[in-house]
Coordinates of C-alpha atoms and ligand atoms in Angstrom, one line a residue:
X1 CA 21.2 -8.8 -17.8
X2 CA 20.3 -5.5 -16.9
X3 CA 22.7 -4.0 -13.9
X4 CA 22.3 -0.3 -14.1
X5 CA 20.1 -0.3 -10.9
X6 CA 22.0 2.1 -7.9
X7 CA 20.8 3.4 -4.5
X8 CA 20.7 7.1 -4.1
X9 CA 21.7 8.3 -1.0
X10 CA 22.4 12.0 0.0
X11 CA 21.4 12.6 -3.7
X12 CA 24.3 10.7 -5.4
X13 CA 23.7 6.9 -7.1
X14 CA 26.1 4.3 -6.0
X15 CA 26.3 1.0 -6.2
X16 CA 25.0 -1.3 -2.9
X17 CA 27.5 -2.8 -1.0
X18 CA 26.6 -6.5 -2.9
X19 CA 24.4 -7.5 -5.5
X20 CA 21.4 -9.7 -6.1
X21 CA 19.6 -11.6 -9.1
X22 CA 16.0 -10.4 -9.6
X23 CA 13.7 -12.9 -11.4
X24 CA 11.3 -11.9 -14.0
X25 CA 8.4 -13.5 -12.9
X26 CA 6.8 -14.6 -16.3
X27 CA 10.0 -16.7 -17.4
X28 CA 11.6 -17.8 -14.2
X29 CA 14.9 -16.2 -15.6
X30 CA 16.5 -13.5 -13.3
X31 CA 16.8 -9.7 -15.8
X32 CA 18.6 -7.5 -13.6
X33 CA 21.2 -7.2 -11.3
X34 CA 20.1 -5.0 -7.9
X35 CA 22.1 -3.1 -5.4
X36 CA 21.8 -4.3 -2.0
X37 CA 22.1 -1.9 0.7
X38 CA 23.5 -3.4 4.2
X39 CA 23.8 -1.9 7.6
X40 CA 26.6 0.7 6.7
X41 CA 24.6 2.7 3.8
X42 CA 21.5 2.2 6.0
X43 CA 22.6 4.2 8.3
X44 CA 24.2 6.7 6.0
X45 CA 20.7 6.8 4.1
X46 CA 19.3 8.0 7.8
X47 CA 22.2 10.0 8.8
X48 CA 21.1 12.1 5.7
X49 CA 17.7 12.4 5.8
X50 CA 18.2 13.7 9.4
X51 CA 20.7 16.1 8.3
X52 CA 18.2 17.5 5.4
X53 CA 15.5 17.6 7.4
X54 CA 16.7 20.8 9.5
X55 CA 19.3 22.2 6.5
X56 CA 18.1 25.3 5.1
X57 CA 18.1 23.5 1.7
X58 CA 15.2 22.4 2.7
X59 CA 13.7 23.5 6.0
X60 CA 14.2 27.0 5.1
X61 CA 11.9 26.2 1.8
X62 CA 8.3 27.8 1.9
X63 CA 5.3 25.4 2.2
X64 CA 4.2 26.9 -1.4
X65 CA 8.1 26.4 -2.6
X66 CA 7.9 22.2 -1.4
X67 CA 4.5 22.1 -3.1
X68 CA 5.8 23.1 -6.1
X69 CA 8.3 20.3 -6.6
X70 CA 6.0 17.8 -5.6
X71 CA 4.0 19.0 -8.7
X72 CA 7.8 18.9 -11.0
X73 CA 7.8 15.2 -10.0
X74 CA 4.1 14.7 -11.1
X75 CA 5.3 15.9 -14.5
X76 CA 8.2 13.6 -14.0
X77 CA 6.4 10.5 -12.8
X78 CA 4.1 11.3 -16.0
X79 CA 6.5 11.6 -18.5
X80 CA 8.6 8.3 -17.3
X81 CA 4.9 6.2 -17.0
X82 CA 5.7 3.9 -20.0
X83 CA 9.1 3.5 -18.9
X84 CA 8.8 2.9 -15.5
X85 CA 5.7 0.5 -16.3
X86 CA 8.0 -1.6 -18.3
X87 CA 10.3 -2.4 -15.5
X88 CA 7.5 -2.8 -12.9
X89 CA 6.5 -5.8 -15.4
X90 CA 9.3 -7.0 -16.0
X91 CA 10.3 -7.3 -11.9
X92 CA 6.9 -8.2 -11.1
X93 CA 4.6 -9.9 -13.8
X94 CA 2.4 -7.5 -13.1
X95 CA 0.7 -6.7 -16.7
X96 CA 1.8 -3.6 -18.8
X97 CA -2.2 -2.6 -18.9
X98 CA -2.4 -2.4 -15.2
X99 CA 1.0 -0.9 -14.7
X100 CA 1.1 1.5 -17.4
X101 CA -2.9 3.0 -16.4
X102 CA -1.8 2.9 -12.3
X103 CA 1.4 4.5 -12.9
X104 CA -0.2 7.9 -15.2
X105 CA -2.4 8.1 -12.0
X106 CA 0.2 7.9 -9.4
X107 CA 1.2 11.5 -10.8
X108 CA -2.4 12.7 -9.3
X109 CA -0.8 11.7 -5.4
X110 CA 2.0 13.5 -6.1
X111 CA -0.1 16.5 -7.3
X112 CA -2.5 16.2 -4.6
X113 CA -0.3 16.6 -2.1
X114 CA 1.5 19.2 -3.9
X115 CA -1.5 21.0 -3.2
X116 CA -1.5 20.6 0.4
X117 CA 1.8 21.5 1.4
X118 CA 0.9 24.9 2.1
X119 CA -2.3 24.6 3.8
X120 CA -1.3 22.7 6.7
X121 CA -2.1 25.7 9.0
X122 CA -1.8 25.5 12.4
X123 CA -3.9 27.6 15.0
X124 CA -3.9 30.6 17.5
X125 CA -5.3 29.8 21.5
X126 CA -6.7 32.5 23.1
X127 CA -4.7 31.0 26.3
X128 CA -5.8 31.7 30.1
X129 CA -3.0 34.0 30.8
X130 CA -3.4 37.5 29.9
X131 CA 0.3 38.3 28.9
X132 CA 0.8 35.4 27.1
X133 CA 0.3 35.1 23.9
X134 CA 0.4 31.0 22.4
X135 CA 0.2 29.8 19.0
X136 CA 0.4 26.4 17.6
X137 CA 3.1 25.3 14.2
X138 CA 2.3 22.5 12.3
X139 CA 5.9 21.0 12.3
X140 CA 7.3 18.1 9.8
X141 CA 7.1 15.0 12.2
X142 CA 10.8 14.2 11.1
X143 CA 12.4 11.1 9.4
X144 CA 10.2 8.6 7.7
X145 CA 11.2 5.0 7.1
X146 CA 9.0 4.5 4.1
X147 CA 8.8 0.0 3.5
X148 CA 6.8 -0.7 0.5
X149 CA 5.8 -4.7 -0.8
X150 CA 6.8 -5.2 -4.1
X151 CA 2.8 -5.0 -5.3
X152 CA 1.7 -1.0 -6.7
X153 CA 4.6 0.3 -5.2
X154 CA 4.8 3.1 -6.9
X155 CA 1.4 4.0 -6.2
X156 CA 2.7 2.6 -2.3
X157 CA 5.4 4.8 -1.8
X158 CA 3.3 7.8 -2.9
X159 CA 0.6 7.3 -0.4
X160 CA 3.6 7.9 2.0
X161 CA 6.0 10.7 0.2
X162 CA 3.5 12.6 -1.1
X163 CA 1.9 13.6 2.6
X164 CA 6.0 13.4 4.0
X165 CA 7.2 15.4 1.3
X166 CA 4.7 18.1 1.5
X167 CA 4.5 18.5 5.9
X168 CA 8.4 18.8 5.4
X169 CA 9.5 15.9 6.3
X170 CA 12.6 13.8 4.8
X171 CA 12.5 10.1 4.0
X172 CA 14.4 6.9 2.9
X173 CA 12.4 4.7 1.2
X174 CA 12.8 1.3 1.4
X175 CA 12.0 -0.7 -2.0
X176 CA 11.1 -4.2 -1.4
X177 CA 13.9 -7.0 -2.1
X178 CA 11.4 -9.3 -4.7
X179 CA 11.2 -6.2 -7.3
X180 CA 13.4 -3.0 -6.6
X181 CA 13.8 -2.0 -10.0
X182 CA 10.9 0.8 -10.1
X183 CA 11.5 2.9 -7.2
X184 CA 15.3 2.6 -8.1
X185 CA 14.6 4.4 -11.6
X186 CA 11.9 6.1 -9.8
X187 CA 14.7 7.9 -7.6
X188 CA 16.4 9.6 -11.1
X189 CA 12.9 11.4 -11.2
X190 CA 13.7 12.6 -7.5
X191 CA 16.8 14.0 -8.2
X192 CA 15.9 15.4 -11.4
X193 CA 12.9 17.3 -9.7
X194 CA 15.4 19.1 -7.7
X195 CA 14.9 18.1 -4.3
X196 CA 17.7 18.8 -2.3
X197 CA 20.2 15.8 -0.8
X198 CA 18.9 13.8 1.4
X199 CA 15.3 14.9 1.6
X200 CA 14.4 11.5 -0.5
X201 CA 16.7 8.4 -0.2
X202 CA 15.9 5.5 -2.1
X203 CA 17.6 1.6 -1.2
X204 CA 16.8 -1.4 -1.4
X205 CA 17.8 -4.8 0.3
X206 CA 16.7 -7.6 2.6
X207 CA 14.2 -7.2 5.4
X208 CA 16.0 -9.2 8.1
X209 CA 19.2 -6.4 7.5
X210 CA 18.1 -3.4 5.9
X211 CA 14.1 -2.9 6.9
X212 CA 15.2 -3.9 10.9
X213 CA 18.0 -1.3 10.7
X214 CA 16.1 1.2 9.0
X215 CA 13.1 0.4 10.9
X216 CA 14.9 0.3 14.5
X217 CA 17.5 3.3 13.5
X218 CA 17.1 5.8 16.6
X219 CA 16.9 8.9 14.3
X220 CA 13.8 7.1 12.2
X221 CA 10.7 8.7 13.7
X222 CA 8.3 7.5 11.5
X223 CA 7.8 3.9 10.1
X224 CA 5.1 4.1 7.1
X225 CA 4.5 0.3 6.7
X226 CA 2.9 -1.7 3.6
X227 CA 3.2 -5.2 4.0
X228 CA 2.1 -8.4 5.4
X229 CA 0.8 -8.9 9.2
X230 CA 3.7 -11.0 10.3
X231 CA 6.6 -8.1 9.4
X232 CA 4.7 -6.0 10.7
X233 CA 5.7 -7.6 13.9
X234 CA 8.4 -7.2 13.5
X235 CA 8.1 -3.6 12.5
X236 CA 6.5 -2.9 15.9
X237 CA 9.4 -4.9 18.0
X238 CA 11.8 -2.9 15.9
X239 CA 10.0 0.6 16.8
X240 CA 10.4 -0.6 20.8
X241 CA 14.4 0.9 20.0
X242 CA 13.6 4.2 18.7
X243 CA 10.0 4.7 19.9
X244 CA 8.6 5.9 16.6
X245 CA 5.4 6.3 15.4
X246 CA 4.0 4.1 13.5
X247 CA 1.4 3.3 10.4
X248 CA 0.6 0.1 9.2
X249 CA -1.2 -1.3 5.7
X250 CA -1.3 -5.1 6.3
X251 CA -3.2 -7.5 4.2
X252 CA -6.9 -8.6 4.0
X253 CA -10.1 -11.1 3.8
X254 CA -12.2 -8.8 1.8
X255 CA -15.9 -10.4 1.5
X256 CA -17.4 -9.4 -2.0
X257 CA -21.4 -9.5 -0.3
X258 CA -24.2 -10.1 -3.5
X259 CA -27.8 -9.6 -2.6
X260 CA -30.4 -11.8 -5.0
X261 CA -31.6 -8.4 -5.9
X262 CA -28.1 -7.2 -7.7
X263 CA -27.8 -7.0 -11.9
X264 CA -26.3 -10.2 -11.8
X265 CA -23.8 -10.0 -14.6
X266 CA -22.3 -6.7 -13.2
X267 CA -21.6 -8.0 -9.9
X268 CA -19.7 -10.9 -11.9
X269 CA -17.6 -8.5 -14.0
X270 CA -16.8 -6.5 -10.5
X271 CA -15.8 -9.8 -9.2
X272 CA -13.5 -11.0 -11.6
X273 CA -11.9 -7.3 -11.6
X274 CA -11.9 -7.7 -7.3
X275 CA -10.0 -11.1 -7.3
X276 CA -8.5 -11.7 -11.0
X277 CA -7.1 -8.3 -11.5
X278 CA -3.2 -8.7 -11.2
X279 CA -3.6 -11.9 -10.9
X280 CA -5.0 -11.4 -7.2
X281 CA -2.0 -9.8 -5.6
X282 CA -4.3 -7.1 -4.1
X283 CA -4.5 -6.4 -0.6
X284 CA -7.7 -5.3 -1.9
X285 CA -9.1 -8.4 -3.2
X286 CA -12.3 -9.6 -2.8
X287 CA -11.3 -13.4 -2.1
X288 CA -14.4 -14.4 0.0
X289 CA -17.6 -14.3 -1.9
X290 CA -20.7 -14.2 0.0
X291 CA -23.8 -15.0 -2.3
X292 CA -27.0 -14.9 -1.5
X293 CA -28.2 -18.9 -2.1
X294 CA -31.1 -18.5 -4.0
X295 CA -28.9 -16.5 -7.0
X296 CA -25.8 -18.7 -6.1
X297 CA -26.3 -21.3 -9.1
X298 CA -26.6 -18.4 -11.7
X299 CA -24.0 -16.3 -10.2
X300 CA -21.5 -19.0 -10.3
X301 CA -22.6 -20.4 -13.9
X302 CA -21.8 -16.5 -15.4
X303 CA -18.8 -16.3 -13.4
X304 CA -17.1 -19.6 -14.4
X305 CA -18.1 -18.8 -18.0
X306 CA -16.6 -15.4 -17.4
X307 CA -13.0 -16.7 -15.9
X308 CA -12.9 -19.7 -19.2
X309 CA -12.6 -16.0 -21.2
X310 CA -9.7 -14.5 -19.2
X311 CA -7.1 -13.9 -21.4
X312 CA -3.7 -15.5 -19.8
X313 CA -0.4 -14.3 -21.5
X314 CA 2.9 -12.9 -21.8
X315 CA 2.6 -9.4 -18.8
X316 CA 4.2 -7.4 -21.6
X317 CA 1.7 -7.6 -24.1
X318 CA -1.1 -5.0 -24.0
X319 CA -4.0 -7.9 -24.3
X320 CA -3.0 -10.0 -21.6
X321 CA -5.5 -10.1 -18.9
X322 CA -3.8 -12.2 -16.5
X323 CA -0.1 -13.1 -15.7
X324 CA 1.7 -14.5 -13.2
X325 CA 3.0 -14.7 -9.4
X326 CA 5.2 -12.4 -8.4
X327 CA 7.5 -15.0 -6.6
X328 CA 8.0 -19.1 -6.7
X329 CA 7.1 -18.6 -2.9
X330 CA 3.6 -17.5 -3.5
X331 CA 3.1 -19.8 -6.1
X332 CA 4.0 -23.1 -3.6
X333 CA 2.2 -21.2 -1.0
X334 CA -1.1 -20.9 -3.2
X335 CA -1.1 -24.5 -4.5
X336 CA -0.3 -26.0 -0.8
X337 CA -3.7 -24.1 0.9
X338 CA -5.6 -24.9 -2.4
X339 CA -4.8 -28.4 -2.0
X340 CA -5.7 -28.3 2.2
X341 CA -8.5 -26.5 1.6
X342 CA -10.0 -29.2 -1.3
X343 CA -9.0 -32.1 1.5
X344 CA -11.2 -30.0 4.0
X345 CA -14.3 -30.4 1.7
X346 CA -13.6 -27.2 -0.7
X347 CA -14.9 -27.9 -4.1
X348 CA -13.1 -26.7 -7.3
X349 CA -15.2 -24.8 -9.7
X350 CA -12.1 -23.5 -12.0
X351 CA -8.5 -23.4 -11.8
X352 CA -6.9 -25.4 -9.0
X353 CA -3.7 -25.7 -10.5
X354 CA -0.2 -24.0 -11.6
X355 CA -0.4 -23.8 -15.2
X356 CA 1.8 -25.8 -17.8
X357 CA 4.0 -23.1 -18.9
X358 CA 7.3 -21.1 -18.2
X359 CA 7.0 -18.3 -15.0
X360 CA 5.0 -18.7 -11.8
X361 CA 1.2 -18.9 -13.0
X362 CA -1.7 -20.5 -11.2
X363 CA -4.9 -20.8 -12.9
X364 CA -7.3 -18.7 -11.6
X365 CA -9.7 -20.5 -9.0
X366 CA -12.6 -20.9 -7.4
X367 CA -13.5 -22.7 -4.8
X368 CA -17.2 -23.6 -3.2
X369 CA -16.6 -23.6 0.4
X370 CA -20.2 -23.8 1.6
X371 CA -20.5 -25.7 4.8
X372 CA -16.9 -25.4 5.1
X373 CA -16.7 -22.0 6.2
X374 CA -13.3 -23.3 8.4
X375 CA -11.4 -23.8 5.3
X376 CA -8.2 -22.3 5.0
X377 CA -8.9 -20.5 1.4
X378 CA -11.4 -18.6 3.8
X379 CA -9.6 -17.8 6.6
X380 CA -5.9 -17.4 5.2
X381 CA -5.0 -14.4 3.0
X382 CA -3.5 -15.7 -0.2
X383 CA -2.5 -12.8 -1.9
X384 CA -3.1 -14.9 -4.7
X385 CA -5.8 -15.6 -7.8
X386 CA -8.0 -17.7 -5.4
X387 CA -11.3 -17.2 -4.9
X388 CA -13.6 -19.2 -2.1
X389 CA -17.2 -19.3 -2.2
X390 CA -20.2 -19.6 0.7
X391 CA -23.4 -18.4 1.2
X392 CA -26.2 -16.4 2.6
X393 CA -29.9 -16.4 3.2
X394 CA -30.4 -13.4 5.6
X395 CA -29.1 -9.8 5.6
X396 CA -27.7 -10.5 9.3
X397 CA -26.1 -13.7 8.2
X398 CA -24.2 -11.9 5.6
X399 CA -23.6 -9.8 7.8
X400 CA -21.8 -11.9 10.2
X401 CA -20.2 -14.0 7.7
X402 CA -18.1 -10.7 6.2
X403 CA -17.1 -10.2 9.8
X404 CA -16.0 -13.5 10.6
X405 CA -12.2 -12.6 10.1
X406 CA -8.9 -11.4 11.8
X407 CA -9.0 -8.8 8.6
X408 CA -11.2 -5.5 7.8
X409 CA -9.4 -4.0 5.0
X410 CA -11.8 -3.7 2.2
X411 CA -15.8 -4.9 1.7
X412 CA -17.6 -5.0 -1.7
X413 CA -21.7 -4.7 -1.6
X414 CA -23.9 -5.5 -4.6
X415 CA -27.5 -4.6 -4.3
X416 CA -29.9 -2.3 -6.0
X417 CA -32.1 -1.8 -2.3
X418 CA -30.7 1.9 -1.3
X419 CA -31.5 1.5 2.4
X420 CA -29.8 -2.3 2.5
X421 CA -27.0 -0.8 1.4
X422 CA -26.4 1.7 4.0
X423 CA -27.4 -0.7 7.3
X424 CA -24.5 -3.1 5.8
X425 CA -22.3 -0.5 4.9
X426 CA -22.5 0.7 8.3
X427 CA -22.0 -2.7 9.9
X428 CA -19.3 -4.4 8.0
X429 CA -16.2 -3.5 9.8
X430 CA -13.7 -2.9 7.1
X431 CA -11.8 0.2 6.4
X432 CA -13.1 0.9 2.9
X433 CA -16.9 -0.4 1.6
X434 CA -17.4 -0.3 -1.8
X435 CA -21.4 -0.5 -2.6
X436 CA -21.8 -1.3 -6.7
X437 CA -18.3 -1.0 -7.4
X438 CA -14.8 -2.5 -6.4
X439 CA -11.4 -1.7 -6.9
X440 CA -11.7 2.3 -7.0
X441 CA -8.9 5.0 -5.6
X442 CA -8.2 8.4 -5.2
X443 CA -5.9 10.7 -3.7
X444 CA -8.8 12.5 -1.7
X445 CA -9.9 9.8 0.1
X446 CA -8.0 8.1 3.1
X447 CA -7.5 4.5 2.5
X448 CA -6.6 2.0 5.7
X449 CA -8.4 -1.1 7.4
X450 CA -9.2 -2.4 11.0
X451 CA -8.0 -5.5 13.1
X452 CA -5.1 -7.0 11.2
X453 CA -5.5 -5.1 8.1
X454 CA -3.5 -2.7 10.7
X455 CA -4.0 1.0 11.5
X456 CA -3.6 4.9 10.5
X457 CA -5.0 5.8 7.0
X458 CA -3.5 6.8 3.5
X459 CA -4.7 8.9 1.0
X460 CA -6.7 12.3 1.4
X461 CA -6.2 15.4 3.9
X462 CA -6.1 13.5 7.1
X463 CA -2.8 11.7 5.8
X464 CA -0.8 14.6 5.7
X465 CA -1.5 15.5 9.2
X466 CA 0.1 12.0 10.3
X467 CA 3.4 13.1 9.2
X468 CA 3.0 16.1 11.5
X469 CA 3.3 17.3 14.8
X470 CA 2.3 20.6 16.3
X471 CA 5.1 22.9 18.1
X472 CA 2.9 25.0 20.9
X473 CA 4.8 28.5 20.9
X474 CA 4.9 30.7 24.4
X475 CA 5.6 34.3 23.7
X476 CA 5.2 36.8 26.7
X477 CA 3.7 39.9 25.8
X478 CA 4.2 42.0 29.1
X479 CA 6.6 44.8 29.3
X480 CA 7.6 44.1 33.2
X481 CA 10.9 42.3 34.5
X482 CA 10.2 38.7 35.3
X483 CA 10.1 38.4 39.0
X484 CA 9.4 35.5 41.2
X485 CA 11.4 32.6 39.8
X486 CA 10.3 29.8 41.6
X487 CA 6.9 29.8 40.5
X488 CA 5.4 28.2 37.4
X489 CA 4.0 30.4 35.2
Ligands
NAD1 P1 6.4 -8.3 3.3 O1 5.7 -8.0 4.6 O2 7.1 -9.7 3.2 O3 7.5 -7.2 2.9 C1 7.2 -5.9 2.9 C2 8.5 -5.1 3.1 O4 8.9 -5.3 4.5 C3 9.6 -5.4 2.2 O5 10.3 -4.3 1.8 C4 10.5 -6.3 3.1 O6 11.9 -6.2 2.7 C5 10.3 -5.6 4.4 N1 10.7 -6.4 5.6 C6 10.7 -7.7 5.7 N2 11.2 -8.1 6.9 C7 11.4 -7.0 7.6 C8 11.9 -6.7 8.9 N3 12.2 -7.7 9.8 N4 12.1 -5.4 9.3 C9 11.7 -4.4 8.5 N5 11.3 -4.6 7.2 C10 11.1 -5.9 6.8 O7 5.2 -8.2 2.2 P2 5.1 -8.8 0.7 O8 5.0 -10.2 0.8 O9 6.2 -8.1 -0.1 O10 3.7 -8.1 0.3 C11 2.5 -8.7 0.4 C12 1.8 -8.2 1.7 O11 1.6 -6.8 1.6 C13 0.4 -8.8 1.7 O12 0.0 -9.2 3.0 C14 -0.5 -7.7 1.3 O13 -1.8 -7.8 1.6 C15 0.2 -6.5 1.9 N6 -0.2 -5.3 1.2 C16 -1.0 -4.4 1.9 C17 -1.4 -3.2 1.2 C18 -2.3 -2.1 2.0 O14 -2.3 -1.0 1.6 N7 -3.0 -2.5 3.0 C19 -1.0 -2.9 -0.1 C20 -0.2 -3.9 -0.7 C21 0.2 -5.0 -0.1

C-alpha cells in the first residue's frame, strides 16, 4: 500500500498526527495510507499562513515577482500531469482520459492568474479636501481557508490559489478526506516552485475536525468553499466565530433544455458528455432533461442507443468511458432515490442498477419522469450517473420547468432559432448557460451559480478581486502645523 502521502506545513512534509485507509474506488480495496491532520497542525497550518502573509519573504515580493511563480508552478503542474493524473484515478475512479486532459489544462489557471498579479491596480480620488491627498491599495484580503470535494480538485483548488496566490494572499488548503492523494503530491510542486513557507499549506483530514477548525480559526479570513449545500452550513455557522468572508460552490439541478428544432443527434452526444462524463459526479451535470414532446421519442431512441455504446471499464485504461463512484456512500445513495423515484411513477429507460462487478459502479440511467415532475431523481441532486427525463410543449413552459428548483448552477440550451436562444438564456436563472454546447471552461470566465448552487464566482478577472480588499491611504499635503485638535478633519 502506498504510504508516502505527508502534509506540508510551514513548507516542510510531515506525517499527520494519525492515519487513514483510502479506497480505490474501481476495486473496493483501500491503495494508500493518508495523513490526517487534527486540531493541533490545524492550527499550526493557520498560524503559518498568517505569519507569511506579512513576512517580507513574501509581502515584500513585487506583484510581477508573485506572478512569476505562479507561472514556475504552471510548468510544474504541466510536467507532473501524467503523474498526478494517475493518483487522482487511482483515489477517485475518475478515468485517466478525463484526469490526464483536465489536469494539462489546470496549468492555464495557474498561468492566468500569473498574469494578473500585477495588474490589480488600485486608484487615485481627487478627495474634497484640498490638502489632502487619498489613494486607494489593493491589499491581499489575508488568510484563505481553501476546502475542496474530492471531484476536479485540482482544477478546484486552482480556481481559489491561483486568484489568492496572485492578490498576495497566503492559504491552507484543505484536501478532501474521500481522495487526498492529488493535492498531497500536488504540494511537492508548491515547494519546488519556491514559494516561501507558509504562503501555501496543504492537509488533509475529516470535516467534522479539521474543515470546522480551519473553517472557524479566528485568523482564517477567507473561506473559498466547493462542496455540497448542507457543509456549507456548516461552513457559514463556522464563519459566525471569525466573521470571515465567505464564497461558496455548492451543487446543482442543471436542466439540459432541447428545442424540436435542434440537430438532434448533437444534442444527444452533448447529453451523454453533460450527465455520463465522470460517471456524473459533476456539479455541472445536466441531470434534468427537458425535451420538447413532439422530438421526445427520437431523442430518447438515439440516446438510449447512444448510452448501450458507453464503454464501462477499468479508470486506468485510456479507452474507458465510464468508471465508477467515488464512494460506497454515493453508490447506496444513488440506488435508494432510483428505487423511490421508480415507486413514485419514474420509468427506467437504461441502467437502474449497480453493476455486477468489483468497485462502486451504477449503470448509467435514465429515467422518464413525465407527469412526475415531484420525483426525487428531479428534485434531489445525485451527484451521480442518473439522468431524469420530462417534457415541454411551449417556450414558457420550458422555461418554468428549468426554474423549478432550489439550484441555478449550470443550464444547457439546444436550438438552432438565434433569437430563442437569447430570451431563454436571459431567463433561466442559472450561473452559467451553455447554448449548443455543455461542459466548457476557461480561466477567463467567472464560473458560480444562484440559490443553492451558492454565491461569489470563480474563474476570470473578477475572482481575483474577491481575494482583495482596498487600503484608503490619507496623506496631508499642507506645510502648516496641525491646529485645532478636537475637530474631525
Ligand atoms: P462535501 O460537502 O461533503 O465535502 C467538501 C469538503 O468539505 C471536504 O473537504 C470535507 O472534508 C469538508 N467538510 C465536511 N464537513 C465540514 C465541516 N463541518 N466544516 C468544514 N469543512 C467540512 O462535498 P463532497 O461530497 O466531497 O462533494 C460533492 C459536492 O460538491 C456536490 O454537492 C457537488 O455538487 C459539489 N461540487 C460543487 C462544485 C462547484 O464548483 N459548484 C464543484 C464540484 C463539486
Amino acid at each position: 500500500m502506498d504510504s508516502h502521502f505527508q502534509l506540508y506545513i510551514d513548507g516542510q512534509f510531515e506525517p499527520g498526527a494519525a492515519t487513514f485507509a483510502s479506497v480505490n474506488p474501481a476495486t473496493g480495496e483501500a491503495w494508500a495510507r493518508m495523513p490526517e491532520a487534527r486540531t493541533e497542525q490545524v492550527n499550526r497550518a493557520v498560524e503559518a499562513a498568517n505569519r507569511a502573509l506579512t513576512d517580507s519573504a513574501w509581502a515584500g515580493l513585487t506583484a510581477s515577482a508573485r506572478g512569476k511563480l505562479l507561472y514556475k508552478l504552471a510548468g510544474l503542474v504541466e510536467k507532473a500531469a501524467s503523474q498526478l493524473a494517475e493518483i487522482e484515478t487511482n483515489d477517485t475512479g475518475k478515468i485517466i482520459r478525463e484526469t490526464s486532459s483536465q489536469i494539462a489544462y489546470v496549468a492555464e489557471y495557474y498561468r492566468y492568474y500569473g498574469g494578473i498579479a500585477d495588474k490589480l491596480e488600485g486608484s487615485s480620488i481627487p478627495v474634497d479636501k484640498p490638502d489632502m491627498q487619498v489613494w486607494l491599495e489593493r491589499q491581499p484580503v489575508g488568510v484563505v481557508a481553501a476546502i475542496v470535494p474530492w471531484n476536479s480538485q485540482l482544477f478546484l483548488s486552482a480556481v481559489k490559489l491561483g486568484p489568492a496566490l496572485a492578490a498576495g494572499c497566503t492559504v491552507v488548503l484543505k484536501a478532501s478526506e474521500e481522495a487526498p492523494g492529488p493535492l498531497l503530491e500536488f504540494a511537492k510542486l508548491v515547494h519546488e516552485a519556491g514559494f516561501p513557507p507558509g504562503v501555501v499549506n496543504v492537509i488533509t483530514g475529516f470535516g467534522p475536525e479539521c474543515g470546522a477548525v480551519l473553517s472557524s480559526h479566528p485568523k482564517v479570513d477567507k473561506v473559498a468553499f466547493t462542496g455540497g449545500p448542507e457543509t456549507a452550513r456548516h461552513i457559514v455557522s463556522n464563519t459566525s466565530n471569525n466573521l470571515a468572508k465567505v464564497s461558496l460552490e455548492l451543487g446543482g439541478k442543471s436542466p439540459f433544455i432541447v428545442f424540436a428544432d435542434t440537430d438532434i443527434q448533437s444534442a444527444v452526444n452533448a447529453q451523454v458528455a453533460a450527465i455520463f462524463a465522470a460517471s456524473g459526479q459533476s456539479c455541472v451535470a445536466g441531470s434534468r432533461l427537458l425535451i420538447e414532446a413532439s422530438v421526445k421519442e427520437r431523442f430518447l431512441a438515439l440516446l438510449v442507443e447512444r448510452v448501450s455504446r458507453i464503454r464501462v471499464g477499468s479508470p486506468n485504461e485510456m479507452t474507458t468511458e465510464y468508471g465508477p463512484l467515488c464512494t460506497e456512500r454515493q453508490l447506496r445513495n444513488i440506488e435508494k432515490v432510483v428505487a423511490n423515484s421508480v415507486r413514485q411513477g419514474a420509468r427506467v429507460l437504461a441502467g437502474g442498477n449497480a453493476l455486477q462487478r468489483d468497485g462502486y459502479y451504477y449503470a448509467p440511467t435514465i429515467l422518464d419522469c413525465t407527469g412526475v415532475s415531484n420525483a426525487d431523481s428531479i428534485t434531489t441532486e445525485l451527484f451521480g450517473p442518473v439522468l431524469s427525463v420530462d417534457t415541454f410543449t411551449t417556450e414558457q413552459e420550458a422555461i418554468d420547468k428549468a426554474n423549478s428548483t432550489v439550484y441555478g448552477l449550470a443550464a444547457g440550451i439546444f436550438t438552432t432559432n438565434l433569437t430563442r436562444a437569447h430570451r431563454v438564456s436571459r431567463r433561466v436563472r442559472s450561473g452559467i448557460v451553455w447554448i449548443n454546447t455543455y461542459r466548457a471552461v476557461s480561466p477567463l470566465v467567472p464560473f458560480g451559480g444562484f440559490g443553492l448552487s451558492g454565491h461569489g464566482r470563480e474563474g476570470g478577472m473578477a475572482a481575483a478581486l474577491e481575494y482583495t480588499t482596498t487600503k484608503s491611504v490619507w496623506l496631508r499635503t499642507s506645510d502648516e502645523p496641525i491646529s485645532d485638535p478636537f475637530v474631525m478633519r
